[in-house]
XYZ file of C-alpha atoms in Angstrom:
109
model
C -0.312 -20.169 -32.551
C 1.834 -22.235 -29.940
C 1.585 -20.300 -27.384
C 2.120 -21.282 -23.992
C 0.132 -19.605 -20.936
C 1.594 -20.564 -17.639
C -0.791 -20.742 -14.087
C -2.353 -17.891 -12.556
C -2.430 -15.993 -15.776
C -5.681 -13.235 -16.213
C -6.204 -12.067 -19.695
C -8.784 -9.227 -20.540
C -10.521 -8.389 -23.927
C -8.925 -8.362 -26.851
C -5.770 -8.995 -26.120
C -3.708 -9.738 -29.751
C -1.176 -12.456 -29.366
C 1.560 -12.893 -32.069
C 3.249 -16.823 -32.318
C 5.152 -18.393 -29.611
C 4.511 -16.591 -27.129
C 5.268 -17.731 -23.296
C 3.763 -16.245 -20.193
C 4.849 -17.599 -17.409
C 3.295 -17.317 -13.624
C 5.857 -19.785 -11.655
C 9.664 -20.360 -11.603
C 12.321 -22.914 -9.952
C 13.614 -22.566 -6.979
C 17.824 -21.827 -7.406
C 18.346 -21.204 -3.534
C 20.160 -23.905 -2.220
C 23.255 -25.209 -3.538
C 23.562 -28.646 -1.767
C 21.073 -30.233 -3.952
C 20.258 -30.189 -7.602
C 18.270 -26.928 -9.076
C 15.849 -30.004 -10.335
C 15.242 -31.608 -7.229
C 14.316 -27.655 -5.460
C 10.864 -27.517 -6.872
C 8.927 -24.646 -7.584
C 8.669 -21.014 -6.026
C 5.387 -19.825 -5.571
C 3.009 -18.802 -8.024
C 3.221 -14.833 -8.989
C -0.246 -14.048 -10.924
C 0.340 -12.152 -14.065
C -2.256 -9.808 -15.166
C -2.970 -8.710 -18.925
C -5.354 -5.839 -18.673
C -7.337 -5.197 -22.072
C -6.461 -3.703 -25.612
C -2.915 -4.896 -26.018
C -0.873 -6.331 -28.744
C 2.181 -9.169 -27.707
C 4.086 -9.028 -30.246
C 5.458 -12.581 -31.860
C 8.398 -14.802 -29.188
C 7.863 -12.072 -26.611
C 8.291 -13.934 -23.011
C 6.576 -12.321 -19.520
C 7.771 -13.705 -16.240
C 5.578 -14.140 -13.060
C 4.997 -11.649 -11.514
C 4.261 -9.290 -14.257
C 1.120 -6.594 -14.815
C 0.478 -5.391 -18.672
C -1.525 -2.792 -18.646
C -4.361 -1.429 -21.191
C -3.917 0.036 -24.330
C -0.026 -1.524 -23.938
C 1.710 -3.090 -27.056
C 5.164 -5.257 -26.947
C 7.253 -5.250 -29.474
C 7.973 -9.042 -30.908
C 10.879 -10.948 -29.073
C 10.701 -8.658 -25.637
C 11.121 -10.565 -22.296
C 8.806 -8.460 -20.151
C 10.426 -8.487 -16.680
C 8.496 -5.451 -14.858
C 5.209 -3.974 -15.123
C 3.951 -1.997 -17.920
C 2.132 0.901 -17.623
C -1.219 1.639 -19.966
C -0.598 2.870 -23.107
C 2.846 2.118 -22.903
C 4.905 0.349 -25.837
C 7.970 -1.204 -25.137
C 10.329 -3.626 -26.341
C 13.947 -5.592 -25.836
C 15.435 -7.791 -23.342
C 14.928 -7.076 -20.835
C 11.596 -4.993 -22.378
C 12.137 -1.694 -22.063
C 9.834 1.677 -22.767
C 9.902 3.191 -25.603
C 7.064 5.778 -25.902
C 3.547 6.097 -24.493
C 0.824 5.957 -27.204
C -1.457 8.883 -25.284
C 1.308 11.104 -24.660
C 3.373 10.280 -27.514
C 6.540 11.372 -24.914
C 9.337 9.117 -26.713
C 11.233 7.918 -23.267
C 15.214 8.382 -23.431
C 17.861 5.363 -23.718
């Protein structure tokens, strides 16, 4: 429910989506500083890639750029700035991993 799904976004098999959630494959450019951020357009396009078997947990945000792996499940209200590895679950801002579902290894602050 009111999600948004940027460009260049590949989603596998049931994938689980919670509400407002935003994944985004593009961002403005912020380089120059002699004209307005609004008037720099658009860097180019970074595919994101959301393998199969995951849950997205509700608000949770993933920038371009980004692969989700299988089996992976964030936790609601993460902004997903790297890659996730399979199996992984992870949450925060920026999202970070908390334990691997096949190892069950809980991953140190």
């Amino acid at each position: 429910v009111n999600c948004l799904v940027g460009f260049d976004i590949r989603i596998g098999k049931n994938v689980m989506m919670g509400p407002d959630v935003v994944i985004l494959g593009e961002n403005h450019k912020i380089d120059r500083t002699d004209i307005p951020m609004i008037d720099q357009g658009h860097a180019d396009r970074q595919p994101v890639t959301i393998k199969d078997d995951l849950w997205i947990g509700a608000r949770t945000i993933i920038l371009p750029g980004v692969t989700v792996g299988t089996g992976v499940v964030i936790g609601a209200g993460a902004v997903v700035t790297k890659n996730v590895n399979d199996f992984d679950i992870v949450a925060g801002n920026p999202a970070r991993v908390i334990r691997n579902r096949k190892d069950g290894v809980v991953k140190s602050s």
